[in-house]
Coordinates of C-alpha atoms in Angstrom, one line a residue:
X296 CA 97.2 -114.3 -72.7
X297 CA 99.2 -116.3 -69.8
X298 CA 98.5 -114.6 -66.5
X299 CA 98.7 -115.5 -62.7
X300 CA 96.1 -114.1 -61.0
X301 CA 96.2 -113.7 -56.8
X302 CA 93.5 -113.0 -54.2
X303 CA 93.8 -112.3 -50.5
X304 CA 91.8 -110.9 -47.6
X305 CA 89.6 -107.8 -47.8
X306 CA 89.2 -108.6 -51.8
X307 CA 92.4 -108.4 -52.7
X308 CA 93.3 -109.0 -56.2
X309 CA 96.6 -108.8 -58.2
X310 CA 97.6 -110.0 -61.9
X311 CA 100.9 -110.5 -63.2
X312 CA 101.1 -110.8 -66.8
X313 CA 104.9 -111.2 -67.4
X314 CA 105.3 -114.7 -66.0
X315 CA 105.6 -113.8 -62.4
X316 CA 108.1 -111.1 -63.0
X317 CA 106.0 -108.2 -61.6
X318 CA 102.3 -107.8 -60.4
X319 CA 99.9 -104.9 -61.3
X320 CA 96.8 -104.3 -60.7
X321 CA 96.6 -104.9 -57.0
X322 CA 93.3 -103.2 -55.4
X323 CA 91.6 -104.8 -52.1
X324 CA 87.9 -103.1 -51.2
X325 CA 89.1 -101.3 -48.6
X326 CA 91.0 -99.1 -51.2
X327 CA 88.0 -96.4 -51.2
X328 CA 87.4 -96.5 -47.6
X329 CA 88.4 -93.5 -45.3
X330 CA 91.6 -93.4 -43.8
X331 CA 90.8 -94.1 -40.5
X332 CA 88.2 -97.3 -41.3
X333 CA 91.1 -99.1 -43.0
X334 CA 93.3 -101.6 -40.8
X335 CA 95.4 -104.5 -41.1
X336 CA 94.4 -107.5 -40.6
X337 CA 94.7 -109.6 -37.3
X338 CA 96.2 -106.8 -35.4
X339 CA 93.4 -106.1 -32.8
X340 CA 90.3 -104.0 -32.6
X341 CA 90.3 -100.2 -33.6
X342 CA 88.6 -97.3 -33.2
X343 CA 85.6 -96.4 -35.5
X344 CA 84.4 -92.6 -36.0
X345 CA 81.4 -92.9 -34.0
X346 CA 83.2 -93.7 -31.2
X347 CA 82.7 -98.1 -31.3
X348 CA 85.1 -100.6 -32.5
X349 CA 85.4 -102.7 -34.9
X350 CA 87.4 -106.2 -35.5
X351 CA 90.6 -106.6 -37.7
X352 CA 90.2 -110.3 -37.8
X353 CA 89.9 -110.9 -42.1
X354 CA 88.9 -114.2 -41.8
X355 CA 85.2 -114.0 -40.4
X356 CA 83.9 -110.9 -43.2
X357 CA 82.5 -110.6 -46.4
X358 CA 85.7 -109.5 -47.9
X359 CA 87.2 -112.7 -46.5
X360 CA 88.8 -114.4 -49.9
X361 CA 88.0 -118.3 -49.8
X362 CA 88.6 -120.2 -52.9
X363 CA 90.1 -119.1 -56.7
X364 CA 89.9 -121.1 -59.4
X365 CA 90.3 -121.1 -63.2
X366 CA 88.7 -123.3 -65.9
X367 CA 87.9 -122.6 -69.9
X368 CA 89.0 -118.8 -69.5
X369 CA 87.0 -118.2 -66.6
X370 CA 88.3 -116.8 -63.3
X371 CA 86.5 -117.7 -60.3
X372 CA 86.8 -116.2 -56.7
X373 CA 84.4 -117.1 -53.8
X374 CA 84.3 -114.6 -50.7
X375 CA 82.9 -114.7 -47.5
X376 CA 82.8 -116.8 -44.3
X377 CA 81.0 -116.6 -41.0
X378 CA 78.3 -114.2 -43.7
X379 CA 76.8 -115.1 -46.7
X380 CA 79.3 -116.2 -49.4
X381 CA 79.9 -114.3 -53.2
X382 CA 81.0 -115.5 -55.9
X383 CA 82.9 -113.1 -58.4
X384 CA 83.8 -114.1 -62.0
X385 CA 86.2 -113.0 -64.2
X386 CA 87.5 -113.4 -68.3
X387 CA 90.7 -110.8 -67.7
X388 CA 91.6 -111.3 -64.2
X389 CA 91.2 -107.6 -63.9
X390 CA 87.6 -106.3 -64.1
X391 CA 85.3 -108.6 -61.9
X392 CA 81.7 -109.2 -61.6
X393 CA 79.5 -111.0 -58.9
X394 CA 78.1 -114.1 -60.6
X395 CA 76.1 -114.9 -57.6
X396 CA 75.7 -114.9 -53.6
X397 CA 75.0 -118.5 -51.2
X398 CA 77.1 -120.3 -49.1
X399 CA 80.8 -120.2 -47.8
X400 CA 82.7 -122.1 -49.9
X401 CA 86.4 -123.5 -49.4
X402 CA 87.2 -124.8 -53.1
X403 CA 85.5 -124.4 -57.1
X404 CA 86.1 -127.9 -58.4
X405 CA 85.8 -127.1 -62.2
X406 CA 85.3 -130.3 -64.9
X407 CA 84.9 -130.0 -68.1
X408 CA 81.5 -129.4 -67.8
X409 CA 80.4 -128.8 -64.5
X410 CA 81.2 -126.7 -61.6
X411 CA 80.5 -127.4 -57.9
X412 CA 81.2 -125.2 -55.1
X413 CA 82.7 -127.3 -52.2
X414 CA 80.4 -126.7 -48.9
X415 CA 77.5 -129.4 -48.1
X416 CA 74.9 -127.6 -49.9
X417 CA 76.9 -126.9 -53.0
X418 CA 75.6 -125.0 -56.1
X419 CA 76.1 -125.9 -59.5
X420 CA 77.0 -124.0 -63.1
X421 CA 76.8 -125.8 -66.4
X422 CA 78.2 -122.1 -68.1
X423 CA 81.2 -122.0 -66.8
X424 CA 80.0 -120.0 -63.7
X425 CA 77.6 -117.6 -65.0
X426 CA 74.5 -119.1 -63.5
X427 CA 74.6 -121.2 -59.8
X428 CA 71.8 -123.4 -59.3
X429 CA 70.9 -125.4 -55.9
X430 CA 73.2 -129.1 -56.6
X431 CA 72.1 -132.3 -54.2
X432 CA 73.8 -131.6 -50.9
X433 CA 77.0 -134.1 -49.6
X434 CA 76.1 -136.3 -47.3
X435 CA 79.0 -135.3 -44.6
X436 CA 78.8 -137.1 -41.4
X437 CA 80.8 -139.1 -39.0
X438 CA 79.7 -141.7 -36.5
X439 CA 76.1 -140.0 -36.9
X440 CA 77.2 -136.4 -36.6
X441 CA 76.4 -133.9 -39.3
X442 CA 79.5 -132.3 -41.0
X443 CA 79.0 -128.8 -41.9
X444 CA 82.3 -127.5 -42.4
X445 CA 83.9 -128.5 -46.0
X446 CA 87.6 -127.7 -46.0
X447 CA 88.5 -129.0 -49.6
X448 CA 87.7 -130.0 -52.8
X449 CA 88.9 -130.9 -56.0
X450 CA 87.9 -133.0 -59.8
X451 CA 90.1 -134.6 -61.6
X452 CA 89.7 -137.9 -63.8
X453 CA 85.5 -137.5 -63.7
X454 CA 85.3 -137.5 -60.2
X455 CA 84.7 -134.6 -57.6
X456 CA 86.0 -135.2 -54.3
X457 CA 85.3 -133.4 -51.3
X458 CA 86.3 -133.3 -47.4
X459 CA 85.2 -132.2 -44.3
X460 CA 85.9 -131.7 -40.6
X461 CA 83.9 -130.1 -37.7
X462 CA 86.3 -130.5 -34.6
X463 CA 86.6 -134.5 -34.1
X464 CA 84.5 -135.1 -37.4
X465 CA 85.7 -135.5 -40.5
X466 CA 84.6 -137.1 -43.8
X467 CA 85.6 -137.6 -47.3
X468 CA 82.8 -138.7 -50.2
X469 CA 83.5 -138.6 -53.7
X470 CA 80.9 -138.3 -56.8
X471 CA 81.1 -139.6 -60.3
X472 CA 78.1 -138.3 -61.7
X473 CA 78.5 -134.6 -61.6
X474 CA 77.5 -134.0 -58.0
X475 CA 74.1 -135.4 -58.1
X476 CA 74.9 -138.5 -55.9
X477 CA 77.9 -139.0 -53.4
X478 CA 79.8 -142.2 -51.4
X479 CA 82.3 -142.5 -48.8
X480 CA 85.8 -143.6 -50.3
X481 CA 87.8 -146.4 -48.4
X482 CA 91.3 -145.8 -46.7
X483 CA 93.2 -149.6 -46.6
X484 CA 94.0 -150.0 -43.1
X485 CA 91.8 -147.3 -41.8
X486 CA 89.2 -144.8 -42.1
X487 CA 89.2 -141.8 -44.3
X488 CA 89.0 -139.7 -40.7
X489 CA 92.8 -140.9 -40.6
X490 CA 93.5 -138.6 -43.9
X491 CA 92.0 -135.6 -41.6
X492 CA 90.6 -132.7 -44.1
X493 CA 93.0 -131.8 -46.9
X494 CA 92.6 -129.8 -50.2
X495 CA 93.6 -132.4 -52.3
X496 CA 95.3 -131.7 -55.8
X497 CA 95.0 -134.6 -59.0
X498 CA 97.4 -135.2 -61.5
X499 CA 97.9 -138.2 -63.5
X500 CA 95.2 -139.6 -62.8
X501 CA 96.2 -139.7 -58.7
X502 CA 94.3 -137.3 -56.0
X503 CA 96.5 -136.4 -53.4
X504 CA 95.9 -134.5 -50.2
X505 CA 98.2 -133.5 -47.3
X506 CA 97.2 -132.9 -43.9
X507 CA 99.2 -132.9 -40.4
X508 CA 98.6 -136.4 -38.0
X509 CA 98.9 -135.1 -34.7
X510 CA 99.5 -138.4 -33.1
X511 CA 102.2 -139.4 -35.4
X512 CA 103.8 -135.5 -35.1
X513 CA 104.8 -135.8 -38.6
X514 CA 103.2 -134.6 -42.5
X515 CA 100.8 -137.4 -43.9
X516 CA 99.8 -138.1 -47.8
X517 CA 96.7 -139.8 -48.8
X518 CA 96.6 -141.1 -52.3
X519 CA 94.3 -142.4 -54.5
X520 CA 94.4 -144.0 -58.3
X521 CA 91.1 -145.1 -58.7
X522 CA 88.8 -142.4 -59.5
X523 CA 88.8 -141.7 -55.9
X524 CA 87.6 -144.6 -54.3
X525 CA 90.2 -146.0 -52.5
X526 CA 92.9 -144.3 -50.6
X527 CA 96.4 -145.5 -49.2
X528 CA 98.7 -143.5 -46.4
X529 CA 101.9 -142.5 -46.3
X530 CA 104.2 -140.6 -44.5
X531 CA 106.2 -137.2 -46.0
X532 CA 108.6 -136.1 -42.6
X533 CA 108.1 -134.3 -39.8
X534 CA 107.9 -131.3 -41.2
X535 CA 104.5 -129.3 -40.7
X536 CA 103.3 -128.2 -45.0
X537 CA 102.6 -124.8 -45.2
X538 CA 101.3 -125.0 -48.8
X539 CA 98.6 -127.2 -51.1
X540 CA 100.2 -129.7 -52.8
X541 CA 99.9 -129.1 -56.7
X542 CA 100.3 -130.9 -59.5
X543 CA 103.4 -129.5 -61.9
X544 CA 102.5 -131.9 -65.1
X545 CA 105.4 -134.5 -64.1
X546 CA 104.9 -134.2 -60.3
X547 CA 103.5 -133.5 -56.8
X548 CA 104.8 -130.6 -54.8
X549 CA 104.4 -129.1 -51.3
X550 CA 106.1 -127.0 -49.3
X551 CA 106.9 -126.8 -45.6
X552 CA 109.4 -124.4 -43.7
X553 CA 112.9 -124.3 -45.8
X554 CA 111.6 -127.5 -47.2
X555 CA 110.0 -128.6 -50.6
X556 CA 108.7 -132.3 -50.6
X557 CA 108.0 -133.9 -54.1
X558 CA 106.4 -137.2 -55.4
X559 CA 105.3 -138.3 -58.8
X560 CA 102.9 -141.6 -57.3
X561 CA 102.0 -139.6 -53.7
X562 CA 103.2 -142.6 -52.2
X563 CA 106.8 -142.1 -51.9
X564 CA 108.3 -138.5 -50.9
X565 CA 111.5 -136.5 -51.2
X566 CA 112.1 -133.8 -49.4
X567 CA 114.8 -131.2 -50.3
X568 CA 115.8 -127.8 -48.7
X569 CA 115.0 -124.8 -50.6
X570 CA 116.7 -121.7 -50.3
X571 CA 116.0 -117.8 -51.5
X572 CA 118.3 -115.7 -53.7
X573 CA 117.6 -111.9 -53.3
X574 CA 119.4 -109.4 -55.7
X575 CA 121.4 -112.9 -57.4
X576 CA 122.7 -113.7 -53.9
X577 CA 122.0 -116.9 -51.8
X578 CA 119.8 -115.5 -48.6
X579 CA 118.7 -118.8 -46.6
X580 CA 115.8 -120.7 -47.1
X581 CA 111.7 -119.9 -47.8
X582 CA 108.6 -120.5 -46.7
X583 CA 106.1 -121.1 -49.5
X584 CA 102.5 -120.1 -48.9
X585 CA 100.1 -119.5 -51.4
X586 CA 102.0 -121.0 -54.7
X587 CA 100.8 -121.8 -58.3
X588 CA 102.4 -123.3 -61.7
X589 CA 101.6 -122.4 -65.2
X590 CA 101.8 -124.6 -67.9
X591 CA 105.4 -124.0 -68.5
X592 CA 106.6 -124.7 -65.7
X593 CA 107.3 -121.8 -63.8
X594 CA 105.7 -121.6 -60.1
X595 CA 105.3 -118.1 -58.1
X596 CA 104.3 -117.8 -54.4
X597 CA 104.0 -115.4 -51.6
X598 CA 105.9 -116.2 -48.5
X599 CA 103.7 -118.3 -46.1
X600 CA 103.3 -118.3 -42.3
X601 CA 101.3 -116.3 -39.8
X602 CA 101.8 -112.2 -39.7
X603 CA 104.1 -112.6 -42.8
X604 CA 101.7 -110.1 -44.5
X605 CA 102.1 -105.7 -45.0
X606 CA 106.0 -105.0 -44.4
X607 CA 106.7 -108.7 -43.7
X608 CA 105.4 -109.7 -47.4
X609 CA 107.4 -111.1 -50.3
X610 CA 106.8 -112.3 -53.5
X611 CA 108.6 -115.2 -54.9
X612 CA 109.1 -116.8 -58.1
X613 CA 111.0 -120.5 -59.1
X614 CA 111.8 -122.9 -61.7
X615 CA 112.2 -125.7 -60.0
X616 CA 110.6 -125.7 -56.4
X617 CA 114.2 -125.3 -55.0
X618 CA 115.7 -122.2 -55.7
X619 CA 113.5 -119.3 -55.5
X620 CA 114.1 -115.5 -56.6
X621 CA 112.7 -113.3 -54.3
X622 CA 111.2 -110.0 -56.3
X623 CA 112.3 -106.4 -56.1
X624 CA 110.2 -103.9 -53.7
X625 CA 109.2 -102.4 -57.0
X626 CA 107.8 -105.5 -58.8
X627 CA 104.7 -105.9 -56.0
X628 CA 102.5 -104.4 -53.7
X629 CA 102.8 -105.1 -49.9
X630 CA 99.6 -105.5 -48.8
X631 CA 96.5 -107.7 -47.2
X632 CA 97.6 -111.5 -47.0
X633 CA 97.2 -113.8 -50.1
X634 CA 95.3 -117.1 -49.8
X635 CA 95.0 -118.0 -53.3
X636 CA 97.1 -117.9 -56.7
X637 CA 96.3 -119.7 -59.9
X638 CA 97.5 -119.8 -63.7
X639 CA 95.1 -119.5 -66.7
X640 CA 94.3 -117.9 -70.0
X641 CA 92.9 -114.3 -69.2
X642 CA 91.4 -112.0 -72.2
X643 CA 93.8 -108.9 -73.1
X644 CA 93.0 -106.2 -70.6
X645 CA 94.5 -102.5 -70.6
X646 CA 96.3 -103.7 -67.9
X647 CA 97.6 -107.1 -69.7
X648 CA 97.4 -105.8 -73.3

């Protein structure tokens, strides 16, 4: 069955079953805690019943949702950062178990037959994340400092392809033999540090990854269609992206505020202003956060931007990247922030029978 599954801070997990028209399902951990040791997330400290405090920032917890990813009818969420990582599998995309515990993890590339957690000591399942076993560690570095912090990942074509940046730092290596050995790609012109650390996306044979160039102020597309190993640069606008580029089957996308910006090489970028229709009438433009396309074409997203979670929350869903619906109040749950959606092939469930 054709499902889009979504994950968010403090576990949060939702399905929608009906091509983005409604989501069920949605539970975060923090469902069966008391009343008063719930929060919301980012809003300060508050008050525990033994008389402490505790902190409402999601990011740095166990609950903290990092990475989603789905390959061969497997659903795969990582959790955790700043604490041991988990990693939670799933066939329905509504009952989940933990396939294992290790290290925070930003991405799950999946190839056919091998998946590798992206961090710099990555583990490795050859059963479609059932078992993890220790995989060769990435040789991140830059100008002879150590690079701890992965960012992104992504396969496509044969090749995993990683990046990384600890403050100044960054790094991009690439593997063609199923993680067990790594290199350092080439930018022309420049240095992969110049791509900063991206999530890149693949499609046609092209990875692409988006970051923001500081010095030039403006959105900036690396691009490469040879297996990875070299990369070109390229300028998108001005415009800071809110979302990961993806891969629709005929083209690039990413979206920044009231903005969606499309290529089909990742070389050469049109940008075009969205706008939102609520209740069939024309309400300004969107901000796309988390976002995802199934194999039909339709994409779904929750509105991106900082504190745009709880009341401020809306669920969206498009055909073309342009226009985009927003849902009724009744067809979602307001809740913890989304990080992740993704498309796949889920088992019936009672909830998606």
């Amino acid at each position: 069955m054709p499902v889009f599954v979504a994950t968010g801070k403090q576990l949060r997990r939702a399905i929608s079953c009906d091509d983005g028209l409604t989501w069920k399902n949605d539970v975060s951990v923090d469902d069966a805690w008391p009343a008063n040791e719930r929060y919301r997330c980012f809003s300060g400290n508050f008050a525990l019943p033994d008389g402490g405090s505790g902190s409402t920032d999601c990011d740095h917890n166990a609950y903290s949702s990092t990475a989603l990813a789905y390959g061969n009818g497997v659903f795969l969420q990582t959790a955790g950062w700043g604490t041991p990582g988990s990693f939670f599998r799933s066939t329905d995309g509504v009952t989940w178990s933990q396939a294992a515990s290790g290290p925070n993890v930003q991405d799950v590339m999946v190839g056919p037959n091998r998946w590798l957690l992206a961090t710099r000591d990555p583990r490795k399942s050859d059963d479609f994340g059932l078992t993890w076993t220790q995989s060769p560690s990435i040789p991140l570095s830059m100008n002879g400092n150590t690079i701890y912090n992965v960012r992104g990942g992504a396969y496509g074509g044969g090749t995993y392809v990683v990046s990384a940046q600890d403050g100044a730092n960054t790094d991009w290596q690439i593997s063609r033999d199923e993680g067990e050995t790594w290199q350092r790609p080439t930018l022309q012109g420049g240095t992969m540090a110049d791509c900063g650390a991206a999530h890149p996306a693949f499609g046609n044979g092209i990875f692409v990854g988006i970051t923001w160039c500081q010095a030039q102020t403006a959105a900036i597309a690396c691009r490469s269609a040879d297996n990875g190993q070299t990369w070109t640069r390229s300028t998108i606008g001005t415009d800071a992206v809110e979302s990961r580029p993806l891969w629709t089957g005929s083209q690039f996308m990413a979206w920044s505020n009231g903005k969606v910006h499309r290529s089909t090489d990742g070389i050469t970028w049109t940008s075009t202003p969205t706008q939102r229709r609520v209740n069939g009438s024309l309400s300004g433009s969107v901000l796309v956060g988390a976002v995802a396309v199934s194999a039909q074409g339709t994409l779904v997203a929750v509105r991106g931007g900082w504190q745009t979670w709880y009341e401020q929350q809306r669920f969206y869903r498009s055909t073309d990247g342009i226009l985009w619906d927003e849902l009724p109040e009744s067809a979602y749950r307001k809740g913890h922030p989304v990080i992740q959606i993704v498309w796949g092939l889920a088992r019936k469930s009672a909830v998606c029978p």
